[in-house]
Amino acid sequence: MTTGVASPEPLKVEVKYHVVAYDLPTKTVEVEKDSNKDRRKKAIRMWEQCRLWCTEKLHKLGLPTTMSVILTARSREEIEWVIEQVRERYRRLSEELVRLGYSPVREPVIKVIPVLEFQWVHWKDLAEMNLRERLQRILEDLRKLAEAVRSIVVVSREDVRKAKDRLAQIRRRYRELIKKAQELDIVVEEMDMVEGAMESIVTLIREME
C-alpha cells in the first residue's frame, strides 16, 4: 500500500578532489635474467622509458601524498584521459616486448577515489608534507647556486649564462609545483622562502654583469 508521499531525493555530494592511486608494472624477472645481453639491454631501456613517462604523466595531475598516491583537483574527465594515455603507453610496451620474444606486460592498476569533505584534511596534510619536502630540496639547490655564484672570482659571460640557466631550471620546477599546490588551495611558508631565495640570486647575478 502506497502512502502517496514522495521519497526524498538522494543527497548529492560535491566532489572537488580525487585521489589517484597507482601500481605501474616494473621489469620482470624474465627480462632481467635474459642471457641475450643486447635484447635485455633494449628491453630494460624500453621499460624504464615507459615507466618514467607514465609516472611523470600521473604526477602532473597533482601533488603526491604517499608513494604512488596523488591528490588532484583536476576533473574526473581529465584524470580518466591521463589514465587512458598511461594504459595505452603500457599496451605499446607490451607489444614491443612480445615482438622481442618476451611475455606480455600486465596492465597498470590505477584507482580513482573521490575525496569527501570530511576526508580532505587528512589528504591535505599528507600533500602539504610532501610539498614542504620538495620545496626544501629547491631551497637547497638555490643555496648551492648562490654559493657557486659567490665563489666566482673572475666573472665571464659564460659564468653569467650558466647561473641564469640554472636559476631558470629551478624556477620552472618551482612554478610547476606551485601551480599544483594552488589548484589544491595549499599554501606553506616555504613558498615565501623560495621566492626570497630566488630574488637574492637574481640580485647576485645582476651584480656579476
PDB file of C-alpha atoms in Angstrom:
ATOM      1  CA  MET A   1       0.000   0.000   0.000  1.00  0.00           C
ATOM      2  CA  THR A   2       1.385   3.372  -1.021  1.00  0.00           C
ATOM      3  CA  THR A   3       1.014   6.460   1.116  1.00  0.00           C
ATOM      4  CA  GLY A   4       1.312   8.936  -1.714  1.00  0.00           C
ATOM      5  CA  VAL A   5       4.332  10.588  -0.052  1.00  0.00           C
ATOM      6  CA  ALA A   6       7.252  11.003  -2.435  1.00  0.00           C
ATOM      7  CA  SER A   7      10.525   9.550  -1.243  1.00  0.00           C
ATOM      8  CA  PRO A   8      13.274  12.147  -0.697  1.00  0.00           C
ATOM      9  CA  GLU A   9      15.812  12.824  -3.423  1.00  0.00           C
ATOM     10  CA  PRO A  10      19.194  11.195  -2.770  1.00  0.00           C
ATOM     11  CA  LEU A  11      21.679  13.688  -1.346  1.00  0.00           C
ATOM     12  CA  LYS A  12      24.215  14.831  -3.937  1.00  0.00           C
ATOM     13  CA  VAL A  13      27.748  15.218  -2.649  1.00  0.00           C
ATOM     14  CA  GLU A  14      30.001  17.653  -4.458  1.00  0.00           C
ATOM     15  CA  VAL A  15      33.450  16.186  -5.099  1.00  0.00           C
ATOM     16  CA  LYS A  16      36.203  18.767  -5.626  1.00  0.00           C
ATOM     17  CA  TYR A  17      39.189  16.480  -5.222  1.00  0.00           C
ATOM     18  CA  HIS A  18      40.245  12.948  -6.073  1.00  0.00           C
ATOM     19  CA  VAL A  19      42.996  10.591  -5.007  1.00  0.00           C
ATOM     20  CA  VAL A  20      44.740   8.671  -7.768  1.00  0.00           C
ATOM     21  CA  ALA A  21      46.459   5.517  -6.506  1.00  0.00           C
ATOM     22  CA  TYR A  22      48.554   3.566  -8.974  1.00  0.00           C
ATOM     23  CA  ASP A  23      50.731   0.497  -9.340  1.00  0.00           C
ATOM     24  CA  LEU A  24      52.763   0.540 -12.550  1.00  0.00           C
ATOM     25  CA  PRO A  25      54.321  -2.700 -13.826  1.00  0.00           C
ATOM     26  CA  THR A  26      58.085  -2.987 -13.343  1.00  0.00           C
ATOM     27  CA  LYS A  27      60.724  -5.036 -15.132  1.00  0.00           C
ATOM     28  CA  THR A  28      60.004  -8.748 -14.976  1.00  0.00           C
ATOM     29  CA  VAL A  29      62.462 -11.445 -13.917  1.00  0.00           C
ATOM     30  CA  GLU A  30      62.195 -12.796 -17.461  1.00  0.00           C
ATOM     31  CA  VAL A  31      63.743  -9.594 -18.800  1.00  0.00           C
ATOM     32  CA  GLU A  32      66.311  -9.103 -16.039  1.00  0.00           C
ATOM     33  CA  LYS A  33      67.590 -12.700 -16.308  1.00  0.00           C
ATOM     34  CA  ASP A  34      67.669 -12.818 -20.117  1.00  0.00           C
ATOM     35  CA  SER A  35      71.027 -14.207 -21.266  1.00  0.00           C
ATOM     36  CA  ASN A  36      70.784 -12.263 -24.545  1.00  0.00           C
ATOM     37  CA  LYS A  37      72.626  -9.128 -23.410  1.00  0.00           C
ATOM     38  CA  ASP A  38      71.658  -6.875 -26.337  1.00  0.00           C
ATOM     39  CA  ARG A  39      67.989  -7.847 -26.190  1.00  0.00           C
ATOM     40  CA  ARG A  40      67.918  -7.459 -22.395  1.00  0.00           C
ATOM     41  CA  LYS A  41      69.511  -4.018 -22.613  1.00  0.00           C
ATOM     42  CA  LYS A  42      66.974  -2.872 -25.204  1.00  0.00           C
ATOM     43  CA  ALA A  43      64.038  -4.241 -23.187  1.00  0.00           C
ATOM     44  CA  ILE A  44      65.204  -2.637 -19.935  1.00  0.00           C
ATOM     45  CA  ARG A  45      65.608   0.712 -21.680  1.00  0.00           C
ATOM     46  CA  MET A  46      62.042   0.465 -23.039  1.00  0.00           C
ATOM     47  CA  TRP A  47      60.714  -0.476 -19.577  1.00  0.00           C
ATOM     48  CA  GLU A  48      62.454   2.453 -17.896  1.00  0.00           C
ATOM     49  CA  GLN A  49      61.364   4.973 -20.532  1.00  0.00           C
ATOM     50  CA  CYS A  50      57.755   3.796 -20.301  1.00  0.00           C
ATOM     51  CA  ARG A  51      57.634   3.855 -16.503  1.00  0.00           C
ATOM     52  CA  LEU A  52      59.267   7.300 -16.312  1.00  0.00           C
ATOM     53  CA  TRP A  53      56.890   8.758 -18.931  1.00  0.00           C
ATOM     54  CA  CYS A  54      53.826   7.305 -17.192  1.00  0.00           C
ATOM     55  CA  THR A  55      54.931   8.388 -13.717  1.00  0.00           C
ATOM     56  CA  GLU A  56      55.534  11.959 -14.896  1.00  0.00           C
ATOM     57  CA  LYS A  57      52.160  11.990 -16.655  1.00  0.00           C
ATOM     58  CA  LEU A  58      50.339  10.917 -13.487  1.00  0.00           C
ATOM     59  CA  HIS A  59      52.288  13.314 -11.258  1.00  0.00           C
ATOM     60  CA  LYS A  60      51.274  16.254 -13.435  1.00  0.00           C
ATOM     61  CA  LEU A  61      47.729  15.714 -12.161  1.00  0.00           C
ATOM     62  CA  GLY A  62      48.547  16.988  -8.677  1.00  0.00           C
ATOM     63  CA  LEU A  63      50.676  16.576  -5.561  1.00  0.00           C
ATOM     64  CA  PRO A  64      51.934  13.226  -4.236  1.00  0.00           C
ATOM     65  CA  THR A  65      50.765  12.343  -0.734  1.00  0.00           C
ATOM     66  CA  THR A  66      52.485   8.997  -0.230  1.00  0.00           C
ATOM     67  CA  MET A  67      54.257   6.573  -2.539  1.00  0.00           C
ATOM     68  CA  SER A  68      52.193   6.082  -5.726  1.00  0.00           C
ATOM     69  CA  VAL A  69      49.269   8.186  -4.444  1.00  0.00           C
ATOM     70  CA  ILE A  70      48.398  11.627  -5.865  1.00  0.00           C
ATOM     71  CA  LEU A  71      45.920  14.238  -4.638  1.00  0.00           C
ATOM     72  CA  THR A  72      44.390  16.156  -7.533  1.00  0.00           C
ATOM     73  CA  ALA A  73      41.850  18.903  -8.174  1.00  0.00           C
ATOM     74  CA  ARG A  74      41.533  18.035 -11.877  1.00  0.00           C
ATOM     75  CA  SER A  75      38.193  16.963 -13.309  1.00  0.00           C
ATOM     76  CA  ARG A  76      37.269  13.284 -13.440  1.00  0.00           C
ATOM     77  CA  GLU A  77      37.291  13.505 -17.236  1.00  0.00           C
ATOM     78  CA  GLU A  78      40.866  14.817 -17.332  1.00  0.00           C
ATOM     79  CA  ILE A  79      42.006  12.186 -14.846  1.00  0.00           C
ATOM     80  CA  GLU A  80      40.480   9.381 -16.923  1.00  0.00           C
ATOM     81  CA  TRP A  81      42.062  10.825 -20.080  1.00  0.00           C
ATOM     82  CA  VAL A  82      45.523  10.714 -18.474  1.00  0.00           C
ATOM     83  CA  ILE A  83      44.918   7.183 -17.187  1.00  0.00           C
ATOM     84  CA  GLU A  84      43.995   6.020 -20.673  1.00  0.00           C
ATOM     85  CA  GLN A  85      47.228   7.532 -22.022  1.00  0.00           C
ATOM     86  CA  VAL A  86      49.183   5.581 -19.395  1.00  0.00           C
ATOM     87  CA  ARG A  87      47.366   2.352 -20.235  1.00  0.00           C
ATOM     88  CA  GLU A  88      47.981   2.893 -23.940  1.00  0.00           C
ATOM     89  CA  ARG A  89      51.687   3.501 -23.319  1.00  0.00           C
ATOM     90  CA  TYR A  90      51.944   0.188 -21.473  1.00  0.00           C
ATOM     91  CA  ARG A  91      49.977  -1.573 -24.224  1.00  0.00           C
ATOM     92  CA  ARG A  92      52.556  -0.374 -26.741  1.00  0.00           C
ATOM     93  CA  LEU A  93      55.378  -1.513 -24.446  1.00  0.00           C
ATOM     94  CA  SER A  94      53.756  -4.941 -24.185  1.00  0.00           C
ATOM     95  CA  GLU A  95      53.509  -5.241 -27.966  1.00  0.00           C
ATOM     96  CA  GLU A  96      57.160  -4.232 -28.385  1.00  0.00           C
ATOM     97  CA  LEU A  97      58.330  -6.750 -25.771  1.00  0.00           C
ATOM     98  CA  VAL A  98      56.270  -9.554 -27.342  1.00  0.00           C
ATOM     99  CA  ARG A  99      57.948  -8.813 -30.679  1.00  0.00           C
ATOM    100  CA  LEU A 100      61.296  -9.224 -28.900  1.00  0.00           C
ATOM    101  CA  GLY A 101      60.193 -12.620 -27.609  1.00  0.00           C
ATOM    102  CA  TYR A 102      59.087 -11.753 -24.073  1.00  0.00           C
ATOM    103  CA  SER A 103      55.767 -12.337 -22.331  1.00  0.00           C
ATOM    104  CA  PRO A 104      53.067  -9.622 -22.443  1.00  0.00           C
ATOM    105  CA  VAL A 105      53.071  -6.897 -19.777  1.00  0.00           C
ATOM    106  CA  ARG A 106      50.202  -6.730 -17.294  1.00  0.00           C
ATOM    107  CA  GLU A 107      48.010  -3.647 -17.288  1.00  0.00           C
ATOM    108  CA  PRO A 108      48.731  -0.846 -14.808  1.00  0.00           C
ATOM    109  CA  VAL A 109      46.456  -0.800 -11.775  1.00  0.00           C
ATOM    110  CA  ILE A 110      45.088   2.730 -11.316  1.00  0.00           C
ATOM    111  CA  LYS A 111      42.259   3.647  -8.956  1.00  0.00           C
ATOM    112  CA  VAL A 112      40.468   7.000  -8.759  1.00  0.00           C
ATOM    113  CA  ILE A 113      38.884   7.674  -5.367  1.00  0.00           C
ATOM    114  CA  PRO A 114      36.668  10.708  -4.629  1.00  0.00           C
ATOM    115  CA  VAL A 115      37.753  12.722  -1.584  1.00  0.00           C
ATOM    116  CA  LEU A 116      34.778  13.659   0.555  1.00  0.00           C
ATOM    117  CA  GLU A 117      34.769  16.806   2.681  1.00  0.00           C
ATOM    118  CA  PHE A 118      35.456  15.020   5.974  1.00  0.00           C
ATOM    119  CA  GLN A 119      38.468  13.244   4.399  1.00  0.00           C
ATOM    120  CA  TRP A 120      40.006  16.401   2.949  1.00  0.00           C
ATOM    121  CA  VAL A 121      42.075  17.448   5.987  1.00  0.00           C
ATOM    122  CA  HIS A 122      43.824  14.071   6.132  1.00  0.00           C
ATOM    123  CA  TRP A 123      44.835  14.104   2.471  1.00  0.00           C
ATOM    124  CA  LYS A 124      45.736  17.796   2.564  1.00  0.00           C
ATOM    125  CA  ASP A 125      48.130  17.200   5.483  1.00  0.00           C
ATOM    126  CA  LEU A 126      49.915  14.464   3.556  1.00  0.00           C
ATOM    127  CA  ALA A 127      50.145  16.607   0.417  1.00  0.00           C
ATOM    128  CA  GLU A 128      51.492  19.559   2.447  1.00  0.00           C
ATOM    129  CA  MET A 129      54.181  17.352   3.980  1.00  0.00           C
ATOM    130  CA  ASN A 130      55.311  16.181   0.548  1.00  0.00           C
ATOM    131  CA  LEU A 131      55.196  19.742  -0.799  1.00  0.00           C
ATOM    132  CA  ARG A 132      57.386  21.012   2.050  1.00  0.00           C
ATOM    133  CA  GLU A 133      59.967  18.314   1.349  1.00  0.00           C
ATOM    134  CA  ARG A 134      60.101  19.248  -2.341  1.00  0.00           C
ATOM    135  CA  LEU A 135      60.381  22.944  -1.543  1.00  0.00           C
ATOM    136  CA  GLN A 136      63.207  22.209   0.896  1.00  0.00           C
ATOM    137  CA  ARG A 137      65.065  20.442  -1.912  1.00  0.00           C
ATOM    138  CA  ILE A 138      64.548  23.501  -4.128  1.00  0.00           C
ATOM    139  CA  LEU A 139      65.864  25.741  -1.329  1.00  0.00           C
ATOM    140  CA  GLU A 140      68.951  23.537  -1.072  1.00  0.00           C
ATOM    141  CA  ASP A 141      69.528  23.819  -4.836  1.00  0.00           C
ATOM    142  CA  LEU A 142      69.195  27.601  -4.572  1.00  0.00           C
ATOM    143  CA  ARG A 143      71.666  27.672  -1.672  1.00  0.00           C
ATOM    144  CA  LYS A 144      74.213  25.731  -3.746  1.00  0.00           C
ATOM    145  CA  LEU A 145      73.666  28.044  -6.719  1.00  0.00           C
ATOM    146  CA  ALA A 146      74.180  31.135  -4.527  1.00  0.00           C
ATOM    147  CA  GLU A 147      77.407  29.659  -3.144  1.00  0.00           C
ATOM    148  CA  ALA A 148      78.632  28.884  -6.656  1.00  0.00           C
ATOM    149  CA  VAL A 149      77.918  32.439  -7.819  1.00  0.00           C
ATOM    150  CA  ARG A 150      79.648  33.991  -4.808  1.00  0.00           C
ATOM    151  CA  SER A 151      82.722  31.799  -5.312  1.00  0.00           C
ATOM    152  CA  ILE A 152      83.414  33.165  -8.815  1.00  0.00           C
ATOM    153  CA  VAL A 153      86.447  35.442  -8.698  1.00  0.00           C
ATOM    154  CA  VAL A 154      86.868  36.448 -12.348  1.00  0.00           C
ATOM    155  CA  VAL A 155      83.427  36.696 -13.929  1.00  0.00           C
ATOM    156  CA  SER A 156      82.916  35.739 -17.588  1.00  0.00           C
ATOM    157  CA  ARG A 157      79.870  35.859 -19.832  1.00  0.00           C
ATOM    158  CA  GLU A 158      79.770  32.081 -19.683  1.00  0.00           C
ATOM    159  CA  ASP A 159      79.564  32.206 -15.878  1.00  0.00           C
ATOM    160  CA  VAL A 160      76.619  34.594 -16.073  1.00  0.00           C
ATOM    161  CA  ARG A 161      74.872  32.468 -18.700  1.00  0.00           C
ATOM    162  CA  LYS A 162      75.282  29.270 -16.669  1.00  0.00           C
ATOM    163  CA  ALA A 163      73.986  30.948 -13.497  1.00  0.00           C
ATOM    164  CA  LYS A 164      70.930  32.298 -15.345  1.00  0.00           C
ATOM    165  CA  ASP A 165      70.234  28.925 -16.965  1.00  0.00           C
ATOM    166  CA  ARG A 166      70.465  27.097 -13.649  1.00  0.00           C
ATOM    167  CA  LEU A 167      68.169  29.613 -11.953  1.00  0.00           C
ATOM    168  CA  ALA A 168      65.684  29.279 -14.829  1.00  0.00           C
ATOM    169  CA  GLN A 169      65.654  25.480 -14.403  1.00  0.00           C
ATOM    170  CA  ILE A 170      64.962  25.764 -10.678  1.00  0.00           C
ATOM    171  CA  ARG A 171      62.284  28.413 -11.275  1.00  0.00           C
ATOM    172  CA  ARG A 172      60.489  26.117 -13.749  1.00  0.00           C
ATOM    173  CA  ARG A 173      60.446  23.288 -11.188  1.00  0.00           C
ATOM    174  CA  TYR A 174      59.111  25.673  -8.558  1.00  0.00           C
ATOM    175  CA  ARG A 175      56.366  27.119 -10.756  1.00  0.00           C
ATOM    176  CA  GLU A 176      55.163  23.671 -11.803  1.00  0.00           C
ATOM    177  CA  LEU A 177      54.982  22.629  -8.155  1.00  0.00           C
ATOM    178  CA  ILE A 178      53.204  25.803  -7.045  1.00  0.00           C
ATOM    179  CA  LYS A 179      50.628  25.511  -9.819  1.00  0.00           C
ATOM    180  CA  LYS A 180      49.573  22.126  -8.436  1.00  0.00           C
ATOM    181  CA  ALA A 181      49.502  23.479  -4.873  1.00  0.00           C
ATOM    182  CA  GLN A 182      47.318  26.421  -5.911  1.00  0.00           C
ATOM    183  CA  GLU A 183      44.837  24.076  -7.601  1.00  0.00           C
ATOM    184  CA  LEU A 184      44.503  22.310  -4.244  1.00  0.00           C
ATOM    185  CA  ASP A 185      44.342  25.577  -2.224  1.00  0.00           C
ATOM    186  CA  ILE A 186      47.509  24.605  -0.354  1.00  0.00           C
ATOM    187  CA  VAL A 187      49.876  27.295   0.938  1.00  0.00           C
ATOM    188  CA  VAL A 188      53.005  26.735   3.052  1.00  0.00           C
ATOM    189  CA  GLU A 189      55.590  29.200   4.373  1.00  0.00           C
ATOM    190  CA  GLU A 190      58.373  27.581   2.341  1.00  0.00           C
ATOM    191  CA  MET A 191      56.873  29.218  -0.752  1.00  0.00           C
ATOM    192  CA  ASP A 192      57.879  32.666   0.524  1.00  0.00           C
ATOM    193  CA  MET A 193      61.309  31.319   1.450  1.00  0.00           C
ATOM    194  CA  VAL A 194      61.870  30.056  -2.099  1.00  0.00           C
ATOM    195  CA  GLU A 195      60.652  33.343  -3.601  1.00  0.00           C
ATOM    196  CA  GLY A 196      63.058  35.283  -1.373  1.00  0.00           C
ATOM    197  CA  ALA A 197      65.998  32.994  -2.202  1.00  0.00           C
ATOM    198  CA  MET A 198      65.369  33.372  -5.931  1.00  0.00           C
ATOM    199  CA  GLU A 199      65.219  37.152  -5.653  1.00  0.00           C
ATOM    200  CA  SER A 200      68.547  37.138  -3.790  1.00  0.00           C
ATOM    201  CA  ILE A 201      70.165  35.119  -6.585  1.00  0.00           C
ATOM    202  CA  VAL A 202      68.734  37.451  -9.225  1.00  0.00           C
ATOM    203  CA  THR A 203      70.468  40.309  -7.378  1.00  0.00           C
ATOM    204  CA  LEU A 204      73.747  38.360  -7.228  1.00  0.00           C
ATOM    205  CA  ILE A 205      73.632  37.678 -10.966  1.00  0.00           C
ATOM    206  CA  ARG A 206      72.926  41.333 -11.748  1.00  0.00           C
ATOM    207  CA  GLU A 207      75.984  42.284  -9.744  1.00  0.00           C
ATOM    208  CA  MET A 208      78.038  39.890 -11.884  1.00  0.00           C
ATOM    209  CA  GLU A 209      77.023  41.534 -15.155  1.00  0.00           C
TER     210      GLU A 209
END
